[in-house]
PDB file of C-alpha atoms in Angstrom:
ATOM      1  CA  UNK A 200      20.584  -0.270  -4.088  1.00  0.00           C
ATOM      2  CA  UNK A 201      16.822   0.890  -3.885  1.00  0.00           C
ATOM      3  CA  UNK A 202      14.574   2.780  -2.289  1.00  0.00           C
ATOM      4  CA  UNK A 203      14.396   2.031   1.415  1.00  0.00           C
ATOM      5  CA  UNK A 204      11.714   3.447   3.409  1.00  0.00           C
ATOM      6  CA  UNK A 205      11.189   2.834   6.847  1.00  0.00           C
ATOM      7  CA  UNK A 206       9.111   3.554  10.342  1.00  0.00           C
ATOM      8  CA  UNK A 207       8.249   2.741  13.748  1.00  0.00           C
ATOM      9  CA  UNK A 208       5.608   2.168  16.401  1.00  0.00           C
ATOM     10  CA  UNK A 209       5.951   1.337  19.747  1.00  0.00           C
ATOM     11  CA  UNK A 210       3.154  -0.894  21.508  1.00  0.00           C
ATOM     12  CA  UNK A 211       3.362  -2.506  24.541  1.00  0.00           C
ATOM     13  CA  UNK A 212       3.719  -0.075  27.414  1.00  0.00           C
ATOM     14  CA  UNK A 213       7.112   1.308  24.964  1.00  0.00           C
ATOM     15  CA  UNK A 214       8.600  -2.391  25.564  1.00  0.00           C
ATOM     16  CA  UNK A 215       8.660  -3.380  21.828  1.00  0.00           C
ATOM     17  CA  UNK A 216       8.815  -1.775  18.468  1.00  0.00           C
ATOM     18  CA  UNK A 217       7.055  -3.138  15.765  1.00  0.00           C
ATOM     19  CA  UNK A 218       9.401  -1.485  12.628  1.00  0.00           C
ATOM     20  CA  UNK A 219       7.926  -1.632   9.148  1.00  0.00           C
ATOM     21  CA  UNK A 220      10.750  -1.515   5.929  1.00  0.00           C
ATOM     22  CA  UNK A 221      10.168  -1.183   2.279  1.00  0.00           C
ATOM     23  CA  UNK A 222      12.209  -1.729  -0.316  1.00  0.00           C
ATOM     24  CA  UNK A 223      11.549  -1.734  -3.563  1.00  0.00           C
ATOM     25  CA  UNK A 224       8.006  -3.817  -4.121  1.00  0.00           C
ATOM     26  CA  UNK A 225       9.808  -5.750  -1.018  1.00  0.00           C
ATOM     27  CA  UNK A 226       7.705  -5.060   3.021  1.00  0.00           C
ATOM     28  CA  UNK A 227       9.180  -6.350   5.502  1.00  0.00           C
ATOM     29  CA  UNK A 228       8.293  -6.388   9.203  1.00  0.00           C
ATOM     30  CA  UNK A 229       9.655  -7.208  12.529  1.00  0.00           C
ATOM     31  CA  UNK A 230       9.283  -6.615  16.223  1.00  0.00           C
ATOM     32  CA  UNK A 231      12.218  -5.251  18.206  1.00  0.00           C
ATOM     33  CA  UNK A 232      12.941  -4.679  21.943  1.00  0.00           C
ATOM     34  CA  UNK A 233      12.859  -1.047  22.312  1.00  0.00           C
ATOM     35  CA  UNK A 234      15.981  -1.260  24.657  1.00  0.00           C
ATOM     36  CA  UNK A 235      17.857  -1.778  21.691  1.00  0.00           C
ATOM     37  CA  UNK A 236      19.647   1.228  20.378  1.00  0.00           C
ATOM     38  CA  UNK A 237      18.017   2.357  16.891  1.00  0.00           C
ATOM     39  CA  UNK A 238      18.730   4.571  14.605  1.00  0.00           C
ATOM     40  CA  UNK A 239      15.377   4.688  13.949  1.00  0.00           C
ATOM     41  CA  UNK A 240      13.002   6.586  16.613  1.00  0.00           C
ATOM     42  CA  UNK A 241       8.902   5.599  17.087  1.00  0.00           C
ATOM     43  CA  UNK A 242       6.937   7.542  14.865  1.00  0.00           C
ATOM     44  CA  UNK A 243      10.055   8.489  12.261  1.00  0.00           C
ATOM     45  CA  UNK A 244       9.895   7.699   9.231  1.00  0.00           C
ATOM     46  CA  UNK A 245      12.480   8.095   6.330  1.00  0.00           C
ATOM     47  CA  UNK A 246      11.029   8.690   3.024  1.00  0.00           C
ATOM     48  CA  UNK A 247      12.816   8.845  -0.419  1.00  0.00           C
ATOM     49  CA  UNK A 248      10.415   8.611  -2.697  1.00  0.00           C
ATOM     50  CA  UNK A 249       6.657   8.663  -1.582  1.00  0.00           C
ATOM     51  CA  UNK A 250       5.333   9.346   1.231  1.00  0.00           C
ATOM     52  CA  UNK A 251       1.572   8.683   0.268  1.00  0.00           C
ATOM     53  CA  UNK A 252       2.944   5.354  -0.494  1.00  0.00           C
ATOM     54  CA  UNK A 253       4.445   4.409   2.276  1.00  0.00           C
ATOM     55  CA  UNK A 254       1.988   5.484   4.600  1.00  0.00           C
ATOM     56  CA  UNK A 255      -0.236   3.253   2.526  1.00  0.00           C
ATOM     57  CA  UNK A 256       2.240   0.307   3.382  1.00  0.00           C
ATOM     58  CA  UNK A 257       2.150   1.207   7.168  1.00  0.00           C
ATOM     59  CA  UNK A 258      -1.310   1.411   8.043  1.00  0.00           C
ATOM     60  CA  UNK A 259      -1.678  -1.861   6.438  1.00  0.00           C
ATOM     61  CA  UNK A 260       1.119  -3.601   8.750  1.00  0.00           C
ATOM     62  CA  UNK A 261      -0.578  -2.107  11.344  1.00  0.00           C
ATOM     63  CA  UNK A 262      -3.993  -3.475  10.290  1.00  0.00           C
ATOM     64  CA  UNK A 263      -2.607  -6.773   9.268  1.00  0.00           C
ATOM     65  CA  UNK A 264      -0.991  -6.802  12.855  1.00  0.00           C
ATOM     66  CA  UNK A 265      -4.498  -5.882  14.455  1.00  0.00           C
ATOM     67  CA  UNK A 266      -5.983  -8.716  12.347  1.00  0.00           C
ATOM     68  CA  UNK A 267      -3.057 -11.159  13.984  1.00  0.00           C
ATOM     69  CA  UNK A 268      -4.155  -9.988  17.290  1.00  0.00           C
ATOM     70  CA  UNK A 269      -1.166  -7.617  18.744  1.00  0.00           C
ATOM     71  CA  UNK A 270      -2.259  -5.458  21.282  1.00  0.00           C
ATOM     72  CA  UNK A 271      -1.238  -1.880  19.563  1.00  0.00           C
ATOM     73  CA  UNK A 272      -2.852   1.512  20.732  1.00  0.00           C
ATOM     74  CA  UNK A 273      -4.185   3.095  17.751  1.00  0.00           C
ATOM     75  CA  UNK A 274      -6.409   5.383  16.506  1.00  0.00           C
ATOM     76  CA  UNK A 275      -9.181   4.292  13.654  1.00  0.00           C
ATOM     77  CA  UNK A 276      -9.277   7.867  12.517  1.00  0.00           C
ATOM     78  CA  UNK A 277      -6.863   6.622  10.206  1.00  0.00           C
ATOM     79  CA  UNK A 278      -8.502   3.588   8.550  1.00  0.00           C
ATOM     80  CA  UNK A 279     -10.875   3.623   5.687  1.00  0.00           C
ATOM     81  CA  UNK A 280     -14.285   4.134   6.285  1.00  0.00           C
ATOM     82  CA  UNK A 281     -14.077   6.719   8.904  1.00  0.00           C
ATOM     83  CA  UNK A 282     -15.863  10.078   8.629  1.00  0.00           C
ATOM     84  CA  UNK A 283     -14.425  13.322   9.729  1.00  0.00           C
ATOM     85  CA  UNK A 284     -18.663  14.516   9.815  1.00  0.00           C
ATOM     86  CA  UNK A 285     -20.278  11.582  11.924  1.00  0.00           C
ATOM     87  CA  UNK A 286     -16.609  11.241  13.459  1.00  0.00           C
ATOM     88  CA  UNK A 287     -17.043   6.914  13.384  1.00  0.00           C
ATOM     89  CA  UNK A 288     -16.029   4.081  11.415  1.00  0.00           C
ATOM     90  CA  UNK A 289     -18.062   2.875   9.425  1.00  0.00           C
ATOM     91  CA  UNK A 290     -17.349  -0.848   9.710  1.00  0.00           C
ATOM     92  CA  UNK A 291     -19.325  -2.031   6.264  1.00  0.00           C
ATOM     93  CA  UNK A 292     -17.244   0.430   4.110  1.00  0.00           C
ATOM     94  CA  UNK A 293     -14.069  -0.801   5.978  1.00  0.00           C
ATOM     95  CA  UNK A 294     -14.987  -4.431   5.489  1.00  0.00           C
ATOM     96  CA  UNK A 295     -15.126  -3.385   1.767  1.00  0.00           C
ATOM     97  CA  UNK A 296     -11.341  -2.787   1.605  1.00  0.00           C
ATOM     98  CA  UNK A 297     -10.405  -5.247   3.865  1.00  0.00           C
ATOM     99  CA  UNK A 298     -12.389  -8.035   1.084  1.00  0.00           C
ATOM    100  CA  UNK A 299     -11.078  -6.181  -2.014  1.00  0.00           C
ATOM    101  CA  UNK A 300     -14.420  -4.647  -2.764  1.00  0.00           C
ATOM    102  CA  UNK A 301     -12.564  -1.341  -3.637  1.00  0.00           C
ATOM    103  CA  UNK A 302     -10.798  -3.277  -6.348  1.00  0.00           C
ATOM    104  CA  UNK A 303     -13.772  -5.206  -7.183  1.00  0.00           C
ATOM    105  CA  UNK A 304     -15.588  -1.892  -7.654  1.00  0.00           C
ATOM    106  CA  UNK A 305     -12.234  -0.412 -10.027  1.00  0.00           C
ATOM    107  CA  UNK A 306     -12.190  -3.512 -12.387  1.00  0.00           C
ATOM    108  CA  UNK A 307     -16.166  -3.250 -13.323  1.00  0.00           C
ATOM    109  CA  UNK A 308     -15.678   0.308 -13.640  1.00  0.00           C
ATOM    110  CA  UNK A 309     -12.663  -0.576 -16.838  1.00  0.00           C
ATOM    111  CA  UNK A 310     -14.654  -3.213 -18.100  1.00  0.00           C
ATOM    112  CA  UNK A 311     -17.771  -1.202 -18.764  1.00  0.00           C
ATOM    113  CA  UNK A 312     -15.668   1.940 -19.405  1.00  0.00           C
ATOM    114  CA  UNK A 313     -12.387   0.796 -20.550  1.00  0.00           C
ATOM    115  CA  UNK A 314     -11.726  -2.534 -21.857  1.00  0.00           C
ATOM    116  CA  UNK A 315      -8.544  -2.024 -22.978  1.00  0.00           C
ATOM    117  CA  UNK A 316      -7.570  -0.386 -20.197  1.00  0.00           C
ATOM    118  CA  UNK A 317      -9.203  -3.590 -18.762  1.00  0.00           C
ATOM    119  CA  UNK A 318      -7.127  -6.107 -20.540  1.00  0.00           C
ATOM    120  CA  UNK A 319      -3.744  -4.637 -19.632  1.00  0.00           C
ATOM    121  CA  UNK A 320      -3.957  -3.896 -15.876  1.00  0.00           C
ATOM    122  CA  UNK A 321      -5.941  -7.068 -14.904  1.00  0.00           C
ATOM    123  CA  UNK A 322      -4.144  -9.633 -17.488  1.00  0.00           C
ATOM    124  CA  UNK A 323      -2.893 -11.632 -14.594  1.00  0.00           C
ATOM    125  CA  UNK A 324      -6.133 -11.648 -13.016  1.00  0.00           C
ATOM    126  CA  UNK A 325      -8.023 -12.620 -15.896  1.00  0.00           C
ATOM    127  CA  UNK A 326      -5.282 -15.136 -16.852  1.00  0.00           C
ATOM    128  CA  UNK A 327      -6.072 -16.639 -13.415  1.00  0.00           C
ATOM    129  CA  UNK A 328     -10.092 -16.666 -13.572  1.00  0.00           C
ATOM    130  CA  UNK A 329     -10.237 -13.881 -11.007  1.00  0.00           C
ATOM    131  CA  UNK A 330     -13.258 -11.548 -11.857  1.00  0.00           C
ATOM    132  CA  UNK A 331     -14.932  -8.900  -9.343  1.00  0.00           C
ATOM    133  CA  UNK A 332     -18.079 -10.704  -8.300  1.00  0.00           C
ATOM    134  CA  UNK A 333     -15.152 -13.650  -6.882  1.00  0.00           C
ATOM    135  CA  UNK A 334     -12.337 -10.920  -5.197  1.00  0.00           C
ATOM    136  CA  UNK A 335     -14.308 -11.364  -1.697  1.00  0.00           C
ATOM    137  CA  UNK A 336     -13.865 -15.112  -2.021  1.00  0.00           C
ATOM    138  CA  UNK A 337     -10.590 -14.939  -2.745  1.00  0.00           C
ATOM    139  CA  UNK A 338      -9.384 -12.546  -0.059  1.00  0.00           C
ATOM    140  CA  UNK A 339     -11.442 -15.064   2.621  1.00  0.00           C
ATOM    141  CA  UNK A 340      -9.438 -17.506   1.346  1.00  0.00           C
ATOM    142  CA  UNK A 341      -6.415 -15.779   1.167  1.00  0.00           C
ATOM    143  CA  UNK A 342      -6.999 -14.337   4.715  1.00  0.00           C
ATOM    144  CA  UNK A 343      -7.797 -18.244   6.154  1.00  0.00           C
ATOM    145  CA  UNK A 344      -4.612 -19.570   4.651  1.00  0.00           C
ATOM    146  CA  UNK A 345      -2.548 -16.885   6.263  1.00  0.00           C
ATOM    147  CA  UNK A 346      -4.537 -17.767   9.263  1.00  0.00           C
ATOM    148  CA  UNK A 347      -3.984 -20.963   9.318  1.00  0.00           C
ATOM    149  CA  UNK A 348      -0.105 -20.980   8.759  1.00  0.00           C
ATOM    150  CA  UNK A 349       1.069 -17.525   8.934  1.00  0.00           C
ATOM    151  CA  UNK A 350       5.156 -18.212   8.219  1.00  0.00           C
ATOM    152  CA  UNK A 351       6.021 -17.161   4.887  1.00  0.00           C
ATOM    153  CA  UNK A 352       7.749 -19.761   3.055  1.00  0.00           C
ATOM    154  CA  UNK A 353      10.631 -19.420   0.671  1.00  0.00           C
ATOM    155  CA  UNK A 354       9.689 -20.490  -3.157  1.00  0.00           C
ATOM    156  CA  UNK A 355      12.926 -21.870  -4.777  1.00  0.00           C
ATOM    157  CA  UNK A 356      13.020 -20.031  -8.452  1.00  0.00           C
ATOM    158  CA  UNK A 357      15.389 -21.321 -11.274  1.00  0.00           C
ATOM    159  CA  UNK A 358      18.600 -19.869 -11.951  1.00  0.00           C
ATOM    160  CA  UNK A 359      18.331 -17.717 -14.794  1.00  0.00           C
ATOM    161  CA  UNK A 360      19.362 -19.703 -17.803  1.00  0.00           C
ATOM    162  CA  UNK A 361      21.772 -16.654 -19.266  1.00  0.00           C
ATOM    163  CA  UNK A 362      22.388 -13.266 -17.146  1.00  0.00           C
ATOM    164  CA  UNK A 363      21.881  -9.940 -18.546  1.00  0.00           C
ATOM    165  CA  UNK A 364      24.008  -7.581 -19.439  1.00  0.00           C
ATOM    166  CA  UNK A 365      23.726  -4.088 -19.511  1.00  0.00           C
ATOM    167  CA  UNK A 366      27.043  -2.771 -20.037  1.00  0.00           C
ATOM    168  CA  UNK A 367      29.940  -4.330 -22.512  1.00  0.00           C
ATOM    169  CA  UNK A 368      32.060  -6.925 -20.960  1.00  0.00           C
ATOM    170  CA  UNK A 369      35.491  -5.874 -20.433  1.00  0.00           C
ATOM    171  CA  UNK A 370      38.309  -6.778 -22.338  1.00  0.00           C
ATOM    172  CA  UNK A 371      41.472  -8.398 -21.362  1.00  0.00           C
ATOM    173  CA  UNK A 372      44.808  -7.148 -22.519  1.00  0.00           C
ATOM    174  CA  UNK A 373      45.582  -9.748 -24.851  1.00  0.00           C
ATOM    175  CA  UNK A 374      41.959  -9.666 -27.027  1.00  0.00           C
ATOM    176  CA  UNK A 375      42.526  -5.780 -26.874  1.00  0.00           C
ATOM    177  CA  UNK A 376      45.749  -6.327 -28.255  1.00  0.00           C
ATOM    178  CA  UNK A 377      44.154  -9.214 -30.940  1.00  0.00           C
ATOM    179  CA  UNK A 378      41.564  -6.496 -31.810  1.00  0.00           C
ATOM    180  CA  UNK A 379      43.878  -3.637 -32.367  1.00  0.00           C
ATOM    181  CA  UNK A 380      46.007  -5.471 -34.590  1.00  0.00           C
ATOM    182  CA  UNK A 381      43.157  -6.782 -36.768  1.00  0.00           C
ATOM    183  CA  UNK A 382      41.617  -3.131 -37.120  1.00  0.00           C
ATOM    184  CA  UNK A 383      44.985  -2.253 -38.010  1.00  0.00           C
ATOM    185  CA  UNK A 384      45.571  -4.705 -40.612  1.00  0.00           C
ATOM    186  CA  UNK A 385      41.808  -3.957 -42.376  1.00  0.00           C
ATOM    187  CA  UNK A 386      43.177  -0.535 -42.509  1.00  0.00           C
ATOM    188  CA  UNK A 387      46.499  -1.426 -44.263  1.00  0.00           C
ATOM    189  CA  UNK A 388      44.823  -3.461 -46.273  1.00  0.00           C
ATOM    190  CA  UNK A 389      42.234  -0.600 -47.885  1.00  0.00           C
ATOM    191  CA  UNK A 390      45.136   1.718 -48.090  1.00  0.00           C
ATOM    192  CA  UNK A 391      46.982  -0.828 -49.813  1.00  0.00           C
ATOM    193  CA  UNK A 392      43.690  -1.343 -52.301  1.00  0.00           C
ATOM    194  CA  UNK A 393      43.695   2.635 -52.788  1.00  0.00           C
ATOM    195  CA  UNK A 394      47.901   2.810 -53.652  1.00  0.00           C
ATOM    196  CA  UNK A 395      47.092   0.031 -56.374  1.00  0.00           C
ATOM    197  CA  UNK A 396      44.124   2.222 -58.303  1.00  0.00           C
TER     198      UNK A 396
END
């Protein structure tokens, strides 16, 4: 089983929860009447692993559920671009991470710097044409198709052609038996060889 972290808001005058779950590489969301008995209280969250990572996860189903216009109290204190000194968001610097300008900015930064470095973290984007001067197009895009039909749909992968195994497969009695006997016999047989020298 893996790592599941979870949390809670409540929006809505405390009517529904909005409860965020990762698991693995795997976020899942979904809103919940807060009548319901949880075991899971607003604001808790249960970490395993990291919490820098997961509050990475949950300010971004927040944002994204901004973006798809629920009506959440928050505070933007806690969204890039924000500065502790002018005590404001800076909505240009904020735009930047919302359009992937943050990783636009990180893979011309490897190129010039570290090509390799380059090559290995990026491979799929490269393989795929993506460079940083078209990551704004593509979020746009990404962001208008999510728009425009926001219900995930299920991609039917192929079966695995032969599962893995990690382990040895187990033995039934009767090839145990089989196998015995033969390692028996090869040993009868070289002391056998050795009595006739």
């Amino acid at each position: 089983m893996g790592l599941i972290v979870s949390g809670a808001i409540m929006y809505a005058k405390s009517s529904v929860k909005l409860l965020c779950e990762k698991q693995n590489r795997k976020l899942s969301s979904t809103s919940i009447p807060s009548s319901l008995p949880a075991a899971r209280q607003a604001g808790g969250v249960q970490v395993g692993g990291g919490q820098a990572d997961f509050n990475l996860f949950f300010l971004s189903l927040i944002h994204g559920a901004l973006d798809g216009g629920l009506d959440i109290p928050h505070n933007e204190k806690r969204f890039a671009g924000y500065t502790k000194e002018s005590k404001q968001l800076d909505a240009e610097v904020h735009r930047k991470y919302v359009f992937g300008g943050h990783v636009a900015a990180y893979m011309t930064t490897l190129m010039e710097d570290e090509p390799e470095k380059y090559q290995s973290h990026f491979s799929e984007y490269i393989k795929r044409g993506i460079t940083p001067d078209t990551m704004e197009e593509l979020y746009k895009k990404v962001h208008a198709n999510i728009r425009a039909d926001p219900i995930r749909k299920k991609v039917a992968k192929p079966a695995p052609k032969e599962r893995k195994r990690f382990n040895l497969m187990k033995l039934t009695y009767e090839e145990r038996r089989a196998k015995l006997i033969e390692r028996l016999n090869s040993l009868n047989d070289v002391a056998n060889e050795e009595d006739d020298e």
